[in-house]
Amino acid sequence: MSATNSRLWQQRYRDHAPEQGAFAADEVIATLLEHRSVRAYLDRPLPAGTLETLLAAAQSAASSSNLQVWSLLAVEDPQRKARLAELANGQAHIRQAPLFLVWLADFSRIQRQAERHDIDLQALPYLDSFLMGAIDAALAAQNAVTAAESLGLGTVYIGALRNNLQAVVDELRLPPLVYPVFGLCVGYPDADKPAQVKPRLPQSLILHRETYAVHPEEQRLIDDYDRTLIEFYAEQGQQSPGWSRQSLERLRTVAILHGRERLAAAVKAQGFPLR
Amino acid sequence: MSATNSRLWQQRYRDHAPEQGAFAADEVIATLLEHRSVRAYLDRPLPAGTLETLLAAAQSAASSSNLQVWSLLAVEDPQRKARLAELANGQAHIRQAPLFLVWLADFSRIQRQAERHDIDLQALPYLDSFLMGAIDAALAAQNAVTAAESLGLGTVYIGALRNNLQAVVDELRLPPLVYPVFGLCVGYPDADKPAQVKPRLPQSLILHRETYAVHPEEQRLIDDYDRTLIEFYAEQGQQSPGWSRQSLERLRTVAILHGRERLAAAVKAQGFPLR
């Protein structure tokens, strides 16, 4: 295990890395492990061709049956970014980032082909199609994130773009059979407000072998992780109640969904009955 | 534009790359662009620590509100792989790959914390939670794919793991609030049956700026792509009706879903009412 590998592991898990040979990190894997979500951007334009590069990376991700049921909508207009920020819980970094990407599940492209051939797409109303669009958009977006980071850019996903889905649909003039899965800010990170690598749950709590089994020491490991996260936030002068408390608060009430409780109604209105 | 960049673009789009400076491909981006789905594997074990490396990459992907609502189930037992292959439309590469990863949306971990504190997670029954689990699992899996490919391994996603979701739940003994999003084969590619980089739709059909607009030449561009894909398959001695015909067939009937039409019922039975 090289010093770099050991540092990358330590940074992600705040724990000793596995023994010699058990963890490899080449340049590509180091880029993945160094990921942090960036919420403060410089007012600096992106180099020409950045969007094309990110999109080429995104389209290189696997696509279910090669259907390519997603599209990418790039927003650079400051007024539109400001309106989208308002719709997404007022997140200032949406305004700040020079490029805001909206990842769309998109069955309208294939629906236009179906109409041309007078074919009824009977699989489309099922939940699996809705889900497939979201999965393929997510695989694509994650490749774009990796490409962006390798170019020295920062990103942050915006799930809150689903808070007011109908308003986002209207703002972006999305046709039927298209819905926004999430947003993504892209820009140069502001070095004065550096983002840190967030520690994650230990591998032993995420990984199951052969069949699912709850770890016999789950509670102790979660208690440890709670403390790790409290420490992590304290280092940045922030308070945190720990992972478990924070996560429980995030799922405790319908009010905290900030409108996402209307997601099913909104995607049904876009033509996905979720049968 | 370097010769490498030009080759990578040409390979992915079967079209001339954009002009000088408009497309950058460093080592990381080259790894992404070289992606191909591998369906033929060598009978060669993975180096020790591979799974830990892939999982560290996966956990480094963004997680919505850091909830980490996913788990990874690693299957190496040949009998279990064979049974899962049967459940997933008999895909032989599931048996062949030394490692089969099942990516799980998993709210059971946080639910156990909720029970400990006697808290009712009221946000959980909503569609957004179901979707968030799938998205976060997909972001994680795509990082694992990138890490695997940088290590010289091949992968292929198995969406057909949703064909018989209830049977997969039983086989893997998944508790309530857990569902399999997709599978992923991992192994050394068989160089005798090399996988090729699949050409994708042109960027102009995927990319929208500011608002959604159907490309005025969509049909011509799709006709071109249909021909590109027919050519691509012909090079490998295979027949294809082109992208549009193939995609229409994939969505035309309920029968082609091979059981995925029961997905909504199965995930509801796992505790996701999709409200």
Coordinates of C-alpha atoms in Angstrom, one line a residue:
Chain A
M1 CA 0.0 0.0 0.0
S2 CA 1.5 3.3 -1.1
A3 CA 1.5 6.4 1.1
T4 CA -1.0 8.0 -1.3
N5 CA -3.4 5.1 -1.1
S6 CA -3.2 5.1 2.6
R7 CA -3.9 8.8 2.8
L8 CA -6.9 8.5 0.4
W9 CA -8.4 5.7 2.5
Q10 CA -7.8 7.5 5.8
Q11 CA -9.4 10.7 4.3
R12 CA -12.6 8.8 3.2
Y13 CA -13.1 6.5 6.2
R14 CA -11.0 8.2 9.0
D15 CA -9.7 4.7 9.7
H16 CA -6.6 2.7 8.9
A17 CA -6.5 1.4 5.4
P18 CA -6.6 -2.4 4.9
E19 CA -3.3 -4.2 4.8
Q20 CA -0.7 -4.3 2.0
G21 CA -2.1 -5.0 -1.4
A22 CA -5.7 -4.9 -0.3
F23 CA -6.4 -1.4 -1.8
A24 CA -5.2 0.0 -5.0
A25 CA -5.5 3.6 -6.1
D26 CA -4.2 4.6 -9.5
E27 CA -4.7 8.1 -10.9
V28 CA -8.3 7.4 -11.9
I29 CA -9.3 5.8 -8.6
A30 CA -7.5 8.7 -6.7
T31 CA -9.7 11.1 -8.7
L32 CA -12.8 9.2 -7.5
L33 CA -11.7 9.0 -3.9
E34 CA -10.9 12.7 -3.7
H35 CA -14.5 13.7 -4.6
R36 CA -16.1 16.4 -2.5
S37 CA -19.3 18.3 -3.2
V38 CA -18.4 22.0 -3.9
R39 CA -20.9 24.7 -2.8
A40 CA -18.7 27.8 -3.4
Y41 CA -17.5 28.7 -6.9
L42 CA -15.3 31.3 -8.5
D43 CA -16.8 33.8 -10.9
R44 CA -14.6 32.4 -13.7
P45 CA -15.9 31.1 -17.0
L46 CA -15.3 27.5 -18.1
P47 CA -12.9 26.8 -21.0
A48 CA -14.5 26.4 -24.4
G49 CA -15.4 22.8 -25.0
T50 CA -16.0 21.9 -21.3
L51 CA -19.6 21.0 -21.9
E52 CA -18.8 18.9 -24.9
T53 CA -16.2 17.0 -22.9
L54 CA -18.5 16.4 -20.0
L55 CA -21.3 15.2 -22.3
A56 CA -19.0 12.8 -24.2
A57 CA -18.0 11.3 -20.8
A58 CA -21.7 11.1 -19.8
Q59 CA -22.7 9.4 -23.1
S60 CA -20.0 6.9 -22.6
A61 CA -21.7 5.5 -19.5
A62 CA -23.7 2.3 -20.0
S63 CA -27.3 2.8 -21.3
S64 CA -30.0 0.2 -20.7
S65 CA -30.6 -1.6 -24.0
N66 CA -28.8 1.4 -25.6
L67 CA -32.2 3.2 -25.4
Q68 CA -30.4 6.4 -24.3
V69 CA -33.6 7.6 -22.5
W70 CA -32.0 10.8 -21.1
S71 CA -31.2 14.3 -22.2
L72 CA -29.0 17.1 -20.8
L73 CA -30.2 20.6 -20.4
A74 CA -27.4 23.2 -19.9
V75 CA -28.4 26.5 -18.1
E76 CA -26.0 29.5 -18.2
D77 CA -28.4 32.4 -18.2
P78 CA -28.1 34.1 -14.8
Q79 CA -31.8 34.9 -14.6
R80 CA -32.8 31.4 -15.3
K81 CA -30.3 30.0 -12.8
A82 CA -31.6 32.5 -10.2
R83 CA -35.2 31.2 -10.8
L84 CA -34.1 27.6 -10.6
A85 CA -32.2 28.4 -7.3
E86 CA -35.4 29.7 -5.9
L87 CA -37.3 26.6 -6.9
A88 CA -34.5 24.5 -5.2
N89 CA -34.7 25.8 -1.7
G90 CA -32.8 29.0 -2.5
Q91 CA -29.4 27.2 -2.9
A92 CA -27.0 30.1 -3.7
H93 CA -24.4 27.9 -5.5
I94 CA -26.9 27.4 -8.4
R95 CA -26.7 31.1 -9.1
Q96 CA -22.9 31.2 -8.5
A97 CA -21.8 28.3 -10.7
P98 CA -21.2 29.3 -14.3
L99 CA -22.9 26.1 -15.6
F100 CA -26.0 24.4 -14.2
L101 CA -26.8 21.1 -15.7
V102 CA -30.3 19.6 -15.5
W103 CA -30.3 15.8 -16.1
L104 CA -33.5 14.7 -17.7
A105 CA -35.1 11.3 -18.0
D106 CA -36.4 11.5 -21.6
F107 CA -38.8 9.1 -23.3
S108 CA -40.1 11.8 -25.7
R109 CA -37.3 11.1 -28.3
I110 CA -38.4 7.5 -28.7
Q111 CA -42.1 8.4 -28.4
R112 CA -41.7 10.7 -31.5
Q113 CA -40.3 7.7 -33.4
A114 CA -43.2 5.6 -32.1
E115 CA -45.7 8.2 -33.4
R116 CA -43.9 8.2 -36.8
H117 CA -44.4 4.5 -37.1
D118 CA -47.9 4.6 -35.5
I119 CA -46.7 2.3 -32.6
D120 CA -48.1 2.3 -29.1
L121 CA -45.2 1.9 -26.5
Q122 CA -47.0 -0.4 -24.1
A123 CA -44.0 -0.8 -21.7
L124 CA -43.7 2.9 -21.1
P125 CA -46.5 3.3 -18.4
Y126 CA -44.7 0.9 -16.1
L127 CA -42.6 1.9 -13.1
D128 CA -39.6 0.2 -14.6
S129 CA -39.4 2.7 -17.5
F130 CA -39.6 5.6 -15.1
L131 CA -36.8 4.1 -13.0
M132 CA -34.7 3.2 -16.0
G133 CA -34.7 6.8 -17.2
A134 CA -33.5 8.0 -13.7
I135 CA -30.8 5.3 -13.5
D136 CA -29.4 6.0 -16.9
A137 CA -29.4 9.7 -16.3
A138 CA -27.5 9.1 -13.0
L139 CA -24.9 6.8 -14.5
A140 CA -24.3 9.5 -17.2
A141 CA -24.1 12.3 -14.7
Q142 CA -21.7 10.5 -12.5
N143 CA -19.3 10.2 -15.5
A144 CA -19.6 13.9 -16.1
V145 CA -18.8 14.6 -12.4
T146 CA -15.6 12.4 -12.7
A147 CA -14.6 14.1 -15.9
A148 CA -15.2 17.6 -14.4
E149 CA -13.1 16.8 -11.4
S150 CA -10.3 15.5 -13.5
L151 CA -10.3 18.9 -15.2
G152 CA -10.0 20.7 -11.9
L153 CA -13.7 21.7 -11.7
G154 CA -16.0 21.1 -8.8
T155 CA -19.7 19.9 -8.8
V156 CA -22.6 19.4 -6.5
Y157 CA -25.8 17.5 -7.2
I158 CA -29.1 19.3 -6.6
G159 CA -31.8 16.8 -5.6
A160 CA -33.9 19.8 -4.5
L161 CA -34.6 20.4 -8.1
R162 CA -37.4 17.8 -7.4
N163 CA -38.9 20.1 -4.7
N164 CA -41.1 21.9 -7.2
L165 CA -41.0 19.6 -10.2
Q166 CA -44.0 21.1 -12.0
A167 CA -42.5 24.6 -11.8
V168 CA -39.1 23.3 -13.1
V169 CA -41.0 21.5 -16.0
D170 CA -42.6 24.8 -16.9
E171 CA -39.4 26.9 -16.6
L172 CA -37.5 24.5 -18.8
R173 CA -40.5 23.9 -21.1
L174 CA -40.1 20.1 -20.8
P175 CA -42.5 18.2 -23.0
P176 CA -44.5 15.2 -21.9
L177 CA -42.4 12.0 -21.1
V178 CA -39.5 14.1 -19.8
Y179 CA -38.8 14.8 -16.2
P180 CA -35.8 16.4 -14.3
V181 CA -34.0 13.8 -12.2
F182 CA -31.6 16.2 -10.5
G183 CA -29.4 19.3 -11.2
L184 CA -25.7 19.6 -11.1
C185 CA -23.6 22.8 -10.5
V186 CA -20.3 22.9 -12.4
G187 CA -17.6 25.5 -11.8
Y188 CA -14.1 26.3 -10.4
P189 CA -14.1 25.7 -6.7
D190 CA -13.4 28.8 -4.5
A191 CA -10.1 28.0 -2.8
D192 CA -11.0 30.4 0.0
K193 CA -14.0 28.2 1.0
P194 CA -12.5 24.7 0.3
A195 CA -14.8 21.7 0.5
Q196 CA -13.5 18.7 2.4
V197 CA -13.8 15.0 1.7
K198 CA -16.8 13.7 3.8
P199 CA -16.1 10.6 5.8
R200 CA -18.5 7.7 5.0
L201 CA -19.9 4.7 6.9
P202 CA -17.4 1.9 7.3
Q203 CA -17.3 -0.7 4.5
S204 CA -18.4 -3.4 6.9
L205 CA -21.9 -1.7 7.2
I206 CA -22.4 -1.3 3.4
L207 CA -21.1 -4.6 2.2
H208 CA -23.0 -7.9 2.4
R209 CA -21.7 -11.2 1.1
E210 CA -23.9 -13.8 -0.6
T211 CA -27.0 -12.8 1.3
Y212 CA -28.1 -9.7 3.3
A213 CA -27.3 -9.8 7.0
V214 CA -27.3 -7.0 9.5
H215 CA -23.8 -6.6 11.0
P216 CA -23.7 -7.9 14.6
E217 CA -22.0 -4.7 15.7
E218 CA -24.0 -2.3 13.6
Q219 CA -25.0 -0.1 16.5
R220 CA -21.4 0.3 17.8
L221 CA -20.1 1.1 14.3
I222 CA -22.9 3.7 13.8
D223 CA -22.1 5.2 17.1
D224 CA -18.5 5.5 16.1
Y225 CA -19.4 7.0 12.7
D226 CA -21.7 9.5 14.5
R227 CA -18.7 10.7 16.5
T228 CA -16.5 10.8 13.3
L229 CA -19.0 13.0 11.6
I230 CA -19.5 15.3 14.6
E231 CA -15.7 15.7 14.6
F232 CA -15.6 16.3 10.8
Y233 CA -18.1 19.2 11.1
A234 CA -16.4 20.6 14.2
E235 CA -13.1 20.9 12.3
Q236 CA -15.0 23.3 9.9
G237 CA -16.5 25.2 12.8
Q238 CA -19.9 23.6 12.2
Q239 CA -22.2 21.7 14.6
S240 CA -23.7 18.3 13.7
P241 CA -25.8 15.9 15.7
G242 CA -24.1 13.0 14.0
W243 CA -25.1 10.9 11.1
S244 CA -28.0 9.0 12.6
R245 CA -29.8 12.0 14.2
Q246 CA -29.2 14.1 11.1
S247 CA -30.6 11.3 8.8
L248 CA -33.6 10.7 11.0
E249 CA -34.4 14.4 10.9
R250 CA -34.1 14.3 7.1
L251 CA -36.8 11.6 6.8
R252 CA -38.9 12.4 9.9
T253 CA -41.6 14.7 8.5
V254 CA -43.4 15.3 5.3
A255 CA -42.7 19.0 5.7
I256 CA -38.9 18.4 5.3
L257 CA -39.6 17.1 1.7
H258 CA -40.2 20.8 0.7
G259 CA -42.7 19.8 -2.0
R260 CA -41.2 16.5 -3.0
E261 CA -44.2 14.8 -1.5
R262 CA -45.9 16.0 -4.8
L263 CA -43.3 14.2 -7.0
A264 CA -45.6 11.3 -7.9
A265 CA -48.4 13.6 -9.0
A266 CA -46.0 15.7 -11.0
V267 CA -44.3 12.8 -12.9
K268 CA -47.8 11.3 -13.5
A269 CA -48.7 14.6 -15.1
Q270 CA -45.6 14.3 -17.3
G271 CA -46.9 11.0 -18.6
F272 CA -45.5 8.4 -16.3
P273 CA -48.4 6.6 -14.6
L274 CA -45.9 4.4 -12.5
R275 CA -48.1 1.4 -13.2
Chain B
M1 CA -6.9 18.4 -30.2
S2 CA -4.5 15.5 -29.7
A3 CA -4.5 12.4 -31.8
T4 CA -5.8 10.4 -28.8
N5 CA -8.6 12.8 -28.1
S6 CA -9.6 12.7 -31.8
R7 CA -9.6 8.9 -31.8
L8 CA -11.7 8.6 -28.6
W9 CA -14.3 11.0 -30.0
Q10 CA -14.4 9.2 -33.4
Q11 CA -14.8 5.9 -31.6
R12 CA -17.7 7.1 -29.5
Y13 CA -19.6 9.1 -32.1
R14 CA -18.2 7.8 -35.4
D15 CA -18.0 11.5 -36.4
H16 CA -15.2 14.1 -36.6
A17 CA -14.3 15.6 -33.2
P18 CA -15.0 19.2 -32.6
E19 CA -12.2 21.7 -33.5
Q20 CA -9.0 22.4 -31.6
G21 CA -9.4 22.9 -27.9
A22 CA -13.1 22.0 -27.9
F23 CA -12.6 18.5 -26.4
A24 CA -10.1 17.5 -23.7
A25 CA -9.3 14.0 -22.7
D26 CA -6.8 13.4 -19.9
E27 CA -6.2 9.9 -18.6
V28 CA -9.3 9.9 -16.5
I29 CA -11.6 11.1 -19.3
A30 CA -10.0 8.6 -21.7
T31 CA -10.9 5.8 -19.2
L32 CA -14.5 7.0 -19.3
L33 CA -14.7 7.3 -23.1
E34 CA -13.2 3.9 -23.6
H35 CA -16.0 2.2 -21.7
R36 CA -17.6 -0.8 -23.2
S37 CA -20.0 -3.4 -21.7
V38 CA -18.2 -6.8 -21.3
R39 CA -20.3 -9.9 -21.7
A40 CA -17.4 -12.5 -22.0
Y41 CA -15.1 -13.1 -19.0
L42 CA -12.0 -15.1 -18.3
D43 CA -12.0 -17.8 -15.7
R44 CA -9.5 -15.8 -13.7
P45 CA -9.9 -14.7 -10.0
L46 CA -9.7 -11.0 -9.1
P47 CA -6.7 -9.8 -7.1
A48 CA -7.2 -9.5 -3.3
G49 CA -8.7 -6.2 -2.3
T50 CA -10.5 -5.5 -5.6
L51 CA -13.9 -5.5 -3.9
E52 CA -12.7 -3.1 -1.2
T53 CA -11.2 -0.8 -3.9
L54 CA -14.4 -0.7 -5.9
L55 CA -16.5 -0.1 -2.8
A56 CA -14.2 2.8 -1.7
A57 CA -14.7 4.3 -5.1
A58 CA -18.5 3.7 -4.9
Q59 CA -18.8 5.3 -1.4
S60 CA -16.9 8.3 -2.6
A61 CA -19.7 9.2 -5.0
A62 CA -22.1 11.9 -3.7
S63 CA -24.9 10.8 -1.5
S64 CA -28.2 12.7 -1.1
S65 CA -28.0 14.5 2.3
N66 CA -25.3 12.0 3.2
L67 CA -28.0 9.5 4.0
Q68 CA -26.1 6.6 2.3
V69 CA -29.3 4.8 1.5
W70 CA -27.7 2.0 -0.4
S71 CA -25.8 -1.2 0.2
L72 CA -23.7 -3.6 -1.9
L73 CA -24.2 -7.3 -2.0
A74 CA -21.3 -9.3 -3.4
V75 CA -22.1 -12.7 -4.9
E76 CA -19.2 -15.1 -5.7
D77 CA -20.9 -18.5 -5.0
P78 CA -21.3 -20.3 -8.4
Q79 CA -24.6 -21.8 -7.4
R80 CA -26.1 -18.5 -6.4
K81 CA -24.7 -16.8 -9.5
A82 CA -26.4 -19.5 -11.6
R83 CA -29.7 -19.0 -9.9
L84 CA -29.5 -15.2 -10.3
A85 CA -28.6 -15.7 -14.0
E86 CA -31.8 -17.8 -14.4
L87 CA -33.8 -15.0 -12.8
A88 CA -32.2 -12.4 -15.1
N89 CA -33.2 -13.9 -18.4
G90 CA -30.5 -16.6 -18.4
Q91 CA -27.6 -14.2 -19.1
A92 CA -24.6 -16.5 -19.1
H93 CA -22.1 -13.8 -18.2
I94 CA -23.5 -13.6 -14.7
R95 CA -22.4 -17.2 -14.2
Q96 CA -19.1 -16.5 -15.9
A97 CA -17.9 -13.4 -14.1
P98 CA -16.0 -14.2 -10.9
L99 CA -17.9 -11.4 -9.0
F100 CA -21.5 -10.4 -9.3
L101 CA -22.4 -7.2 -7.5
V102 CA -26.0 -6.4 -6.5
W103 CA -26.7 -2.7 -5.9
L104 CA -29.4 -2.2 -3.3
A105 CA -31.4 0.8 -2.4
D106 CA -31.4 0.3 1.4
F107 CA -33.6 2.3 3.9
S108 CA -33.5 -0.5 6.4
R109 CA -30.3 0.8 8.1
I110 CA -31.9 4.2 8.9
Q111 CA -35.2 2.5 9.8
R112 CA -33.4 0.5 12.5
Q113 CA -32.2 3.7 13.9
A114 CA -35.7 5.1 13.8
E115 CA -37.0 2.1 15.7
R116 CA -34.3 2.6 18.3
H117 CA -35.5 6.1 18.9
D118 CA -39.2 5.3 18.4
I119 CA -39.4 7.7 15.5
D120 CA -41.8 7.3 12.5
L121 CA -40.1 8.2 9.2
Q122 CA -43.0 10.0 7.5
A123 CA -41.0 10.9 4.4
L124 CA -40.2 7.3 3.6
P125 CA -43.4 6.2 1.9
Y126 CA -43.1 8.9 -0.8
L127 CA -41.9 8.3 -4.4
D128 CA -38.9 10.6 -3.8
S129 CA -37.4 8.3 -1.2
F130 CA -37.7 5.3 -3.5
L131 CA -36.1 7.3 -6.3
M132 CA -33.3 8.7 -4.1
G133 CA -32.2 5.2 -3.2
A134 CA -32.0 4.2 -6.8
I135 CA -30.1 7.4 -7.8
D136 CA -27.6 7.1 -5.0
A137 CA -27.0 3.4 -5.8
A138 CA -26.5 4.3 -9.5
L139 CA -24.0 7.1 -8.7
A140 CA -22.0 4.7 -6.5
A141 CA -22.1 1.9 -9.0
Q142 CA -20.8 4.1 -11.8
N143 CA -17.8 5.0 -9.7
A144 CA -17.2 1.3 -9.2
V145 CA -17.4 0.7 -12.9
T146 CA -14.8 3.5 -13.6
A147 CA -12.5 2.1 -10.9
A148 CA -12.9 -1.4 -12.3
E149 CA -12.0 -0.3 -15.8
S150 CA -9.0 1.6 -14.6
L151 CA -7.8 -1.7 -13.1
G152 CA -8.2 -3.5 -16.4
L153 CA -11.4 -5.2 -15.5
G154 CA -14.7 -5.3 -17.4
T155 CA -18.2 -4.8 -16.3
V156 CA -21.8 -5.0 -17.5
Y157 CA -24.9 -3.8 -15.8
I158 CA -27.8 -6.2 -15.4
G159 CA -31.1 -4.4 -15.4
A160 CA -32.8 -7.8 -15.9
L161 CA -32.3 -8.4 -12.2
R162 CA -35.6 -6.5 -11.9
N163 CA -37.4 -9.1 -14.1
N164 CA -38.2 -11.2 -11.1
L165 CA -37.7 -8.8 -8.2
Q166 CA -39.5 -10.8 -5.6
A167 CA -37.5 -14.0 -6.4
V168 CA -34.2 -11.9 -6.1
V169 CA -35.4 -10.5 -2.8
D170 CA -36.0 -14.1 -1.6
E171 CA -32.7 -15.4 -2.9
L172 CA -30.7 -12.7 -1.3
R173 CA -32.8 -12.6 1.8
L174 CA -33.4 -8.9 1.5
P175 CA -35.3 -7.4 4.5
P176 CA -38.2 -4.8 4.1
L177 CA -37.1 -1.4 2.8
V178 CA -34.4 -2.9 0.6
Y179 CA -34.7 -3.5 -3.1
P180 CA -32.2 -4.5 -5.8
V181 CA -31.7 -1.6 -8.3
F182 CA -29.5 -3.6 -10.8
G183 CA -26.7 -6.1 -10.9
L184 CA -23.1 -5.7 -12.2
C185 CA -20.8 -8.4 -13.5
V186 CA -17.1 -7.8 -12.8
G187 CA -14.2 -9.8 -14.2
Y188 CA -11.3 -9.9 -16.7
P189 CA -12.5 -9.4 -20.2
D190 CA -12.0 -12.4 -22.6
A191 CA -9.7 -11.0 -25.2
D192 CA -10.9 -13.6 -27.7
K193 CA -14.4 -12.0 -27.6
P194 CA -13.5 -8.4 -27.4
A195 CA -16.2 -5.9 -26.7
Q196 CA -16.4 -2.7 -28.8
V197 CA -17.1 0.9 -27.9
K198 CA -20.8 1.4 -28.9
P199 CA -21.5 4.6 -30.9
R200 CA -24.0 6.9 -29.3
L201 CA -26.5 9.5 -30.6
P202 CA -24.9 12.7 -31.6
Q203 CA -24.5 15.3 -28.9
S204 CA -26.8 17.7 -30.7
L205 CA -29.7 15.3 -30.0
I206 CA -29.0 15.0 -26.3
L207 CA -28.0 18.5 -25.4
H208 CA -30.5 21.3 -24.9
R209 CA -29.6 24.9 -24.0
E210 CA -31.7 27.0 -21.6
T211 CA -35.0 25.3 -22.5
Y212 CA -36.0 22.0 -24.1
A213 CA -36.3 22.2 -27.9
V214 CA -36.6 19.3 -30.3
H215 CA -33.7 19.6 -32.9
P216 CA -35.1 20.8 -36.2
E217 CA -33.2 18.0 -38.0
E218 CA -33.9 15.3 -35.4
Q219 CA -35.2 12.8 -37.9
R220 CA -32.2 13.1 -40.3
L221 CA -29.8 12.7 -37.4
I222 CA -31.6 9.7 -36.1
D223 CA -31.7 8.2 -39.6
D224 CA -27.9 8.7 -39.7
Y225 CA -27.5 7.1 -36.3
D226 CA -29.6 4.2 -37.3
R227 CA -27.2 3.6 -40.2
T228 CA -24.2 4.0 -37.9
L229 CA -25.5 1.4 -35.5
I230 CA -26.4 -1.1 -38.4
E231 CA -22.8 -0.7 -39.6
F232 CA -21.4 -1.1 -36.1
Y233 CA -23.2 -4.4 -35.6
A234 CA -22.3 -5.6 -39.1
E235 CA -18.6 -5.1 -38.3
Q236 CA -19.1 -7.7 -35.6
G237 CA -21.1 -10.1 -37.9
Q238 CA -24.3 -9.2 -36.2
Q239 CA -27.6 -7.8 -37.6
S240 CA -29.4 -4.8 -36.2
P241 CA -32.5 -3.0 -37.4
G242 CA -30.9 0.3 -36.3
W243 CA -31.4 2.2 -33.1
S244 CA -35.0 3.5 -33.6
R245 CA -36.4 0.1 -34.6
Q246 CA -34.5 -1.7 -31.9
S247 CA -35.6 0.8 -29.2
L248 CA -39.3 0.7 -30.4
E249 CA -39.2 -3.1 -30.1
R250 CA -37.8 -2.9 -26.6
L251 CA -40.8 -0.8 -25.4
R252 CA -43.5 -2.0 -27.7
T253 CA -45.1 -4.8 -25.6
V254 CA -45.6 -5.6 -22.0
A255 CA -44.3 -9.2 -22.7
I256 CA -40.8 -7.8 -23.5
L257 CA -40.6 -6.6 -19.9
H258 CA -40.1 -10.2 -18.9
G259 CA -41.8 -9.7 -15.5
R260 CA -40.7 -6.1 -14.9
E261 CA -44.4 -5.2 -15.2
R262 CA -44.6 -6.5 -11.7
L263 CA -41.9 -4.2 -10.3
A264 CA -44.3 -1.7 -8.7
A265 CA -46.1 -4.5 -6.9
A266 CA -42.8 -6.0 -5.7
V267 CA -41.3 -2.8 -4.4
K268 CA -44.6 -2.0 -2.7
A269 CA -44.3 -5.4 -1.0
Q270 CA -40.8 -4.4 0.2
G271 CA -42.3 -1.4 1.9
F272 CA -42.2 1.4 -0.7
P273 CA -45.8 2.5 -1.3
L274 CA -44.6 5.1 -3.9
R275 CA -47.0 7.6 -2.6

